[in-house]
CSV table of C-alpha atoms in Angstrom, one decimal:
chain,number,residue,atom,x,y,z
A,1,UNK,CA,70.7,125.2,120.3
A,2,UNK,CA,69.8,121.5,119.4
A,3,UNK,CA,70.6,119.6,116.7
A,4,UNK,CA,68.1,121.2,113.7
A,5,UNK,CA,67.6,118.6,111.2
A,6,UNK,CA,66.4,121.4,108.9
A,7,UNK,CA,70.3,121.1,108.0
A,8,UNK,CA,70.1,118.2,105.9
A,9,UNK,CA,71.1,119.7,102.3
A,10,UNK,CA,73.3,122.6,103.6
A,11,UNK,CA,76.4,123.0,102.0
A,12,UNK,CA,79.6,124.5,102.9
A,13,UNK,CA,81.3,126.5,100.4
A,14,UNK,CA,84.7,125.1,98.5
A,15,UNK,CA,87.4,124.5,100.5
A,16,UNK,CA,91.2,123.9,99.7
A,17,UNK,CA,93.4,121.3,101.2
A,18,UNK,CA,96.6,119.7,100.0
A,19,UNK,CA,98.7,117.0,100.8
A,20,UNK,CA,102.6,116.6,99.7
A,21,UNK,CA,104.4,113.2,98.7
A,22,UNK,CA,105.5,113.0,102.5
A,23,UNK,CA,102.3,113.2,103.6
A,24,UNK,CA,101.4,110.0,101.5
A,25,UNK,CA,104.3,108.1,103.1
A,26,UNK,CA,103.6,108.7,106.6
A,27,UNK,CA,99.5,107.9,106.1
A,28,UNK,CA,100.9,104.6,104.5
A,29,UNK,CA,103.4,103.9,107.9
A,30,UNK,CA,100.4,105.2,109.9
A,31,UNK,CA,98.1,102.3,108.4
A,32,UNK,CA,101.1,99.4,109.3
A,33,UNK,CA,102.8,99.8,105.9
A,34,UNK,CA,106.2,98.7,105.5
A,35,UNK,CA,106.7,96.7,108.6
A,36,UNK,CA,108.7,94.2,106.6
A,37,UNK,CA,111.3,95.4,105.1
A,38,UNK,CA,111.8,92.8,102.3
A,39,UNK,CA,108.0,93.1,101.4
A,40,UNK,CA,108.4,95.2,97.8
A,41,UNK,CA,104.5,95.5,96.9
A,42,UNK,CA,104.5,97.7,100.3
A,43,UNK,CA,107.5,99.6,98.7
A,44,UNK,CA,105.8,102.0,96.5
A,45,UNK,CA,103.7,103.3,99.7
A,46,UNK,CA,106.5,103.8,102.0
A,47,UNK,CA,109.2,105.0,99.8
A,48,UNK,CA,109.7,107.7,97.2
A,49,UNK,CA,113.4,106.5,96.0
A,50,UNK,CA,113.4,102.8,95.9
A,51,UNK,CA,114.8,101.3,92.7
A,52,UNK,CA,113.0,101.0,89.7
A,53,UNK,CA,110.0,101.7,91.9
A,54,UNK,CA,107.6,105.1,92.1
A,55,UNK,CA,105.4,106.1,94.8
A,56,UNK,CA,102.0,106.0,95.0
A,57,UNK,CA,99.2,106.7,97.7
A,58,UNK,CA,97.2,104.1,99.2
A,59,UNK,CA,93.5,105.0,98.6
A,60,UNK,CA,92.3,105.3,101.8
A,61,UNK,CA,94.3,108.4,102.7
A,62,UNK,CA,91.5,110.3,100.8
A,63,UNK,CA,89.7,110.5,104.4
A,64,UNK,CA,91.8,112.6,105.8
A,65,UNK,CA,92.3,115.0,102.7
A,66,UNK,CA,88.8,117.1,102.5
A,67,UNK,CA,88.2,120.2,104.5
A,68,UNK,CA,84.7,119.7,105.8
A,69,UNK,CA,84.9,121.7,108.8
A,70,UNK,CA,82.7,124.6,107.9
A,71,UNK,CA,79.4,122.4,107.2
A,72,UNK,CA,79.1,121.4,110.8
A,73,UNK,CA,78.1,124.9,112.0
A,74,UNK,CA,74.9,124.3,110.3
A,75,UNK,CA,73.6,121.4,112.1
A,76,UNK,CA,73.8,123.3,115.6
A,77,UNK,CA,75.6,123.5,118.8
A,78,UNK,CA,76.4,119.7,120.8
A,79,UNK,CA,79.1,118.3,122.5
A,80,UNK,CA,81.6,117.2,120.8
A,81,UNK,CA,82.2,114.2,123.5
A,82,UNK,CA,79.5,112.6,122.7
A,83,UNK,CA,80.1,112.0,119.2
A,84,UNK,CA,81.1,108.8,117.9
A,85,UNK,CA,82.3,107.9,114.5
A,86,UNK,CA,79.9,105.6,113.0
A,87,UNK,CA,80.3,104.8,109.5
A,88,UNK,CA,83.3,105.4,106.3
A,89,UNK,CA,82.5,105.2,102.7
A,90,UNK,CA,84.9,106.6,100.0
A,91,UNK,CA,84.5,106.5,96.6
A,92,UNK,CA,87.6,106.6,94.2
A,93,UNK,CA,86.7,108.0,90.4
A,94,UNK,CA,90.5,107.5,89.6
A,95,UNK,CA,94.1,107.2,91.3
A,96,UNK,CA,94.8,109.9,93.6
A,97,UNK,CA,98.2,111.6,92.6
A,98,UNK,CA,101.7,111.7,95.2
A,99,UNK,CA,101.0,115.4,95.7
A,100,UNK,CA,97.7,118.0,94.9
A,101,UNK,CA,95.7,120.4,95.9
A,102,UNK,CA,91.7,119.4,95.9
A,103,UNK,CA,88.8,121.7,96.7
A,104,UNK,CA,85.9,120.2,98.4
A,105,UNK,CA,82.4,121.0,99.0
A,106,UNK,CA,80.3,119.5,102.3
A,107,UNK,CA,76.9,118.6,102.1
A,108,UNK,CA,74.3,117.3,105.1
A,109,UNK,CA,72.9,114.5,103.3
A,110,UNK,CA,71.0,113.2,106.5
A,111,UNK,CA,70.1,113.6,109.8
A,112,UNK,CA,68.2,110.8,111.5
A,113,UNK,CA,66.9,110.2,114.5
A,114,UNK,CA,67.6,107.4,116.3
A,115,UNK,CA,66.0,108.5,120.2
A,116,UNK,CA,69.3,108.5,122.5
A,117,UNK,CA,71.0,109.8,120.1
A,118,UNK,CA,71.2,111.5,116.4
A,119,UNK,CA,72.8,110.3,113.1
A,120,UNK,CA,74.4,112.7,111.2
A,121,UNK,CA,75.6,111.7,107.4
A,122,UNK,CA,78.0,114.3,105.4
A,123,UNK,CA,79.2,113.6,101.7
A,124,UNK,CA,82.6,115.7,100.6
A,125,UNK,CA,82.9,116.1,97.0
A,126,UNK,CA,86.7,116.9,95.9
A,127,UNK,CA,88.5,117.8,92.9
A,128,UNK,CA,91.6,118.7,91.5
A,129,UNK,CA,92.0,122.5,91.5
A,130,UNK,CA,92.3,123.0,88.1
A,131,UNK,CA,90.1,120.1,87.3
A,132,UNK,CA,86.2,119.9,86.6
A,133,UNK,CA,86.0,115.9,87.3
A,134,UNK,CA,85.5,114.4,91.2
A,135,UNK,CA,88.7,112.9,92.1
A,136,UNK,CA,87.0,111.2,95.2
A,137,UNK,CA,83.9,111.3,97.5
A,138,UNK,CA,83.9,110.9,101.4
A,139,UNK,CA,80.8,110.1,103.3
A,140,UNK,CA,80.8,109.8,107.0
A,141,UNK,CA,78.2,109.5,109.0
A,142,UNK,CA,78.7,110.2,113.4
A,143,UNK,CA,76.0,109.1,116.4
A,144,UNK,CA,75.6,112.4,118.5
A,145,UNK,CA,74.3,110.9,122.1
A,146,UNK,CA,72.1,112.6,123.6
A,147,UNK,CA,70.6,114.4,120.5
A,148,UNK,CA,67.7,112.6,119.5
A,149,UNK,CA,64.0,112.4,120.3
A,150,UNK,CA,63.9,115.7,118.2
A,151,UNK,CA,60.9,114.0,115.9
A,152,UNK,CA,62.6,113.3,112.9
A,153,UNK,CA,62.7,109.9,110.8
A,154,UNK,CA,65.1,107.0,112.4
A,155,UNK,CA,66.0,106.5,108.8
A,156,UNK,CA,67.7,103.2,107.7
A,157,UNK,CA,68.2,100.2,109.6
A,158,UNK,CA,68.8,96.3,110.0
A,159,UNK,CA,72.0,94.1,108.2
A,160,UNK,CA,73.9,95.4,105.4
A,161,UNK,CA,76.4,93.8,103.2
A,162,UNK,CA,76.1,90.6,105.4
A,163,UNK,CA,78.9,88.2,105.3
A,164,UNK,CA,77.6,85.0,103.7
A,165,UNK,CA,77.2,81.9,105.7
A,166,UNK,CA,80.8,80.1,104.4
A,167,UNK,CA,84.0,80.3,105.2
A,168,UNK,CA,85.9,83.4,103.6
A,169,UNK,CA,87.5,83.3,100.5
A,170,UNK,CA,90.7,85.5,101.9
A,171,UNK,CA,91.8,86.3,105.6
A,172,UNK,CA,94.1,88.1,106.1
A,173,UNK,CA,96.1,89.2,109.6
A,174,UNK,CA,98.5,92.3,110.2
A,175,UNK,CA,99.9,93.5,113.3
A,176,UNK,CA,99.6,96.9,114.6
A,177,UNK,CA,102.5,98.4,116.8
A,178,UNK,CA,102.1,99.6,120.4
A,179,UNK,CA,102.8,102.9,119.0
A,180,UNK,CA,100.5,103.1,115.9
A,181,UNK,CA,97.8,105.3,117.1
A,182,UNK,CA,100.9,107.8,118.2
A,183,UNK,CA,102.1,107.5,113.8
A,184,UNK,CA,98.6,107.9,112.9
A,185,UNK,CA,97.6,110.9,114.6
A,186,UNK,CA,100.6,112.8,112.4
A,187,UNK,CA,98.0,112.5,109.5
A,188,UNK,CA,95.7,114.7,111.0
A,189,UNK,CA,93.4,113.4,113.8
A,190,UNK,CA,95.0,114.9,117.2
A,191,UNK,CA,92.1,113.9,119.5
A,192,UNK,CA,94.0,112.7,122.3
A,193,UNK,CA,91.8,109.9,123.1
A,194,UNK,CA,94.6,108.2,120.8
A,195,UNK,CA,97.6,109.4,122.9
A,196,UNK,CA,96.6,110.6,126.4
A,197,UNK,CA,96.2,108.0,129.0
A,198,UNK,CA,94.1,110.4,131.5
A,199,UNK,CA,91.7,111.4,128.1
A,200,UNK,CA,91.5,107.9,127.5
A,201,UNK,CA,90.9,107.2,131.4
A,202,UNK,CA,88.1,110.0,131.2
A,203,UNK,CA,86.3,108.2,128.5
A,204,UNK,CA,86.5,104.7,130.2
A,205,UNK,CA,89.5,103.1,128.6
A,206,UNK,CA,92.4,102.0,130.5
A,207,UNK,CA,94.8,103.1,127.9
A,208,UNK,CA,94.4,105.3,124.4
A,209,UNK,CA,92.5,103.4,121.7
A,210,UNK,CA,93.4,103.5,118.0
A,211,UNK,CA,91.5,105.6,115.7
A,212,UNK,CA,88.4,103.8,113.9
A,213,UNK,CA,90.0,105.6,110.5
A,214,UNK,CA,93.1,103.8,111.2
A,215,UNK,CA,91.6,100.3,111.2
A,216,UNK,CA,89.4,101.4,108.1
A,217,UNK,CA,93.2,102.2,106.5
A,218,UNK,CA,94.6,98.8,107.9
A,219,UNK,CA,91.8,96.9,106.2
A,220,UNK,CA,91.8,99.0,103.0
A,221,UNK,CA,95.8,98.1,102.4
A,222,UNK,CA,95.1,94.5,103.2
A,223,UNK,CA,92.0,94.5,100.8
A,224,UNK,CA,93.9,96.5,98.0
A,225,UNK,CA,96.9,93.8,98.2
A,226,UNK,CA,94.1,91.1,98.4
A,227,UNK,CA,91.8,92.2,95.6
A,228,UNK,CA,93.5,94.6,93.2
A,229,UNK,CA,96.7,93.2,93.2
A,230,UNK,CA,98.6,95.7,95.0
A,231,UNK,CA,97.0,98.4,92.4
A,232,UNK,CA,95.7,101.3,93.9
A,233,UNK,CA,94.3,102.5,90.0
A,234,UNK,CA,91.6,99.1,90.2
A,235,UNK,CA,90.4,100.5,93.8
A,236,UNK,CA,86.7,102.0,93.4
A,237,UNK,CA,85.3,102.3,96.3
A,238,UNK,CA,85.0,100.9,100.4
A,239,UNK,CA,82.3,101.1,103.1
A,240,UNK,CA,82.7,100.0,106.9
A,241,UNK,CA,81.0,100.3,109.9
A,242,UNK,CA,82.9,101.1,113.2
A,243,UNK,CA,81.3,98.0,115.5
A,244,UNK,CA,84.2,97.9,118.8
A,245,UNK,CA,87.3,100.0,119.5
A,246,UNK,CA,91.5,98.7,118.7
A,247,UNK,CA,94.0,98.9,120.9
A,248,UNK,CA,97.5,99.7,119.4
A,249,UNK,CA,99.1,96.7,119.5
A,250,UNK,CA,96.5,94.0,118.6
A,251,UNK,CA,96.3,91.8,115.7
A,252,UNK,CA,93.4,92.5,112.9
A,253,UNK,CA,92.3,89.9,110.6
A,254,UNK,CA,90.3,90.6,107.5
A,255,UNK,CA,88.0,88.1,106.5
A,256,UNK,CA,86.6,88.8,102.8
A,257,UNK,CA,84.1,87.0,101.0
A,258,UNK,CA,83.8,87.5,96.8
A,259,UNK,CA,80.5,87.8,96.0
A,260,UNK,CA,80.8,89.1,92.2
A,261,UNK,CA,83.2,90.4,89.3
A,262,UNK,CA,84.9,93.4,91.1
A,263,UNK,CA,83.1,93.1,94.4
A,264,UNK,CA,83.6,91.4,97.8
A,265,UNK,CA,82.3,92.1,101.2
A,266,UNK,CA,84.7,91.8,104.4
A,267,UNK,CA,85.0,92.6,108.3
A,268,UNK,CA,87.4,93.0,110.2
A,269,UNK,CA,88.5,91.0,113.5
A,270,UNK,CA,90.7,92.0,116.3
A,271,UNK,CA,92.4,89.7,119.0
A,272,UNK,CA,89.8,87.0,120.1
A,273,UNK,CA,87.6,87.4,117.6
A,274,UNK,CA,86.0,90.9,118.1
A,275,UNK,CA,84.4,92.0,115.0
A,276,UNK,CA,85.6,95.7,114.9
A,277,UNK,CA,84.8,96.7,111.5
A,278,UNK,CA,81.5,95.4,110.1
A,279,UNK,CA,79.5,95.7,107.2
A,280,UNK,CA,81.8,96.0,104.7
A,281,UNK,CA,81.8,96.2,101.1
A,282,UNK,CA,84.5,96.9,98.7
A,283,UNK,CA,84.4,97.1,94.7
A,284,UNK,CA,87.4,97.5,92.4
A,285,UNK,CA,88.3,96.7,88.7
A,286,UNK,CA,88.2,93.2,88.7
């Protein structure tokens, strides 16, 4: 069965995940926290006993906290090969706590098609069991090749949150490690594209690639030290578009441009200039 874009508005019913104060500390080592030592504003993210310090959880961990699994049987039967990761917005309505439970309902909020292939946007909604208040929102959105031509709308196109024609207001650079892809897939994401050289080999890539979620958590640390003070309470919200794969080990630089009170937009760079995370926005308390 194709992809039936009769599925936009199907929603799964609520599910249940939680995540534990260890959890949070290996995200934050995942995303290139705490590579110096000395650096205390890192401290809170990648310890849970440091002096006069508590822990907290770097808001982009909320992508891999909702349970959307059962949403996708709605949209039909494809291979799962051919999907890539396209776009990552997340939406914080306050600070996420060391340690909860949330349960989270999937919607289909699009399906577009774009002819070689199909675009396919989900929003998670979760909240604190217990709780009648969103904690946070996800929306992801994945190119399925080969599933288009199916007579539906192409849906939205063309620039979005374009840098402005200056030079940046902040860059910033941070190593990643040889082995970061092998740290991040601990939080969740076990495809081995990110750890098996003959997968990798398979899809073209002369060694595993780093998750695109991993950059989007690289650049969301580097933008919450940048913008909010090192606050994770002032971060709102954060959109990106995944433009050209990492390799573990490369430099990224994040270029950020102000362009209000409590809003910037940014990309992000890898070695030699390759923009590899595009069309970014980011609001926060200012």
């Amino acid at each position: 069965m194709p992809i039936n874009p009769d599925a936009v508005g199907s929603r799964s019913e609520p599910a249940t995940s939680s995540w534990t104060s260890k959890d949070g500390l290996l995200y934050a080592v995942g995303v290139g926290a705490g590579q110096d030592p000395l650096n205390r504003r890192e401290l809170p993210f990648v310890s849970e006993n440091s002096i006069d310090l508590t822990q907290r959880i770097l808001p982009t961990m909320v992508v891999t906290l909702p349970n959307i699994s059962g949403v996708f049987s709605s949209i039909g039967s494809f291979n799962p090969a051919m999907l890539v990761h396209g776009e990552e917005r997340v939406v914080l309505h306050r600070e996420v706590p060391v340690s909860g439970t949330v349960s989270t309902v999937a919607e289909i909020t699009a399906i577009w098609d774009k002819g070689k292939g199909a675009v396919v946007e989900v929003t998670s909604r979760s909240t604190l069991v217990d709780e009648t208040e969103p904690l946070f929102e996800v929306v992801m959105s994945s190119f399925i090749r080969g599933e288009g031509d199916f007579g539906g709308e192409r849906g939205p196109s063309g620039p979005r949150n374009v840098v402005p024609d200056r030079d940046p207001d902040a860059s910033v650079t941070a190593p990643t490690r040889p082995e970061q892809a092998l740290v991040y897939r601990l939080s969740g994401d076990r495809n081995p594209l990110h750890s098996d050289p003959s997968f990798a080999a398979m899809a073209g890539f002369d060694r595993p690639i780093l998750h695109g979620l991993c950059t989007y958590g690289f650049t969301g640390r580097l933008l919450l030290h940048e913008l909010c003070g090192s606050d994770p309470a002032r971060f709102r919200s954060m959109d990106g578009r995944f433009s050209s794969p990492v390799m573990p080990g490369e430099e990224l630089t994040v270029q950020v441009w102000r362009t209000g009170d409590g809003a910037a937009v940014f990309r992000t760079l890898a070695s030699g200039d390759r923009v590899v995370l595009d069309s970014g926005a980011v609001t926060f308390d200012a």
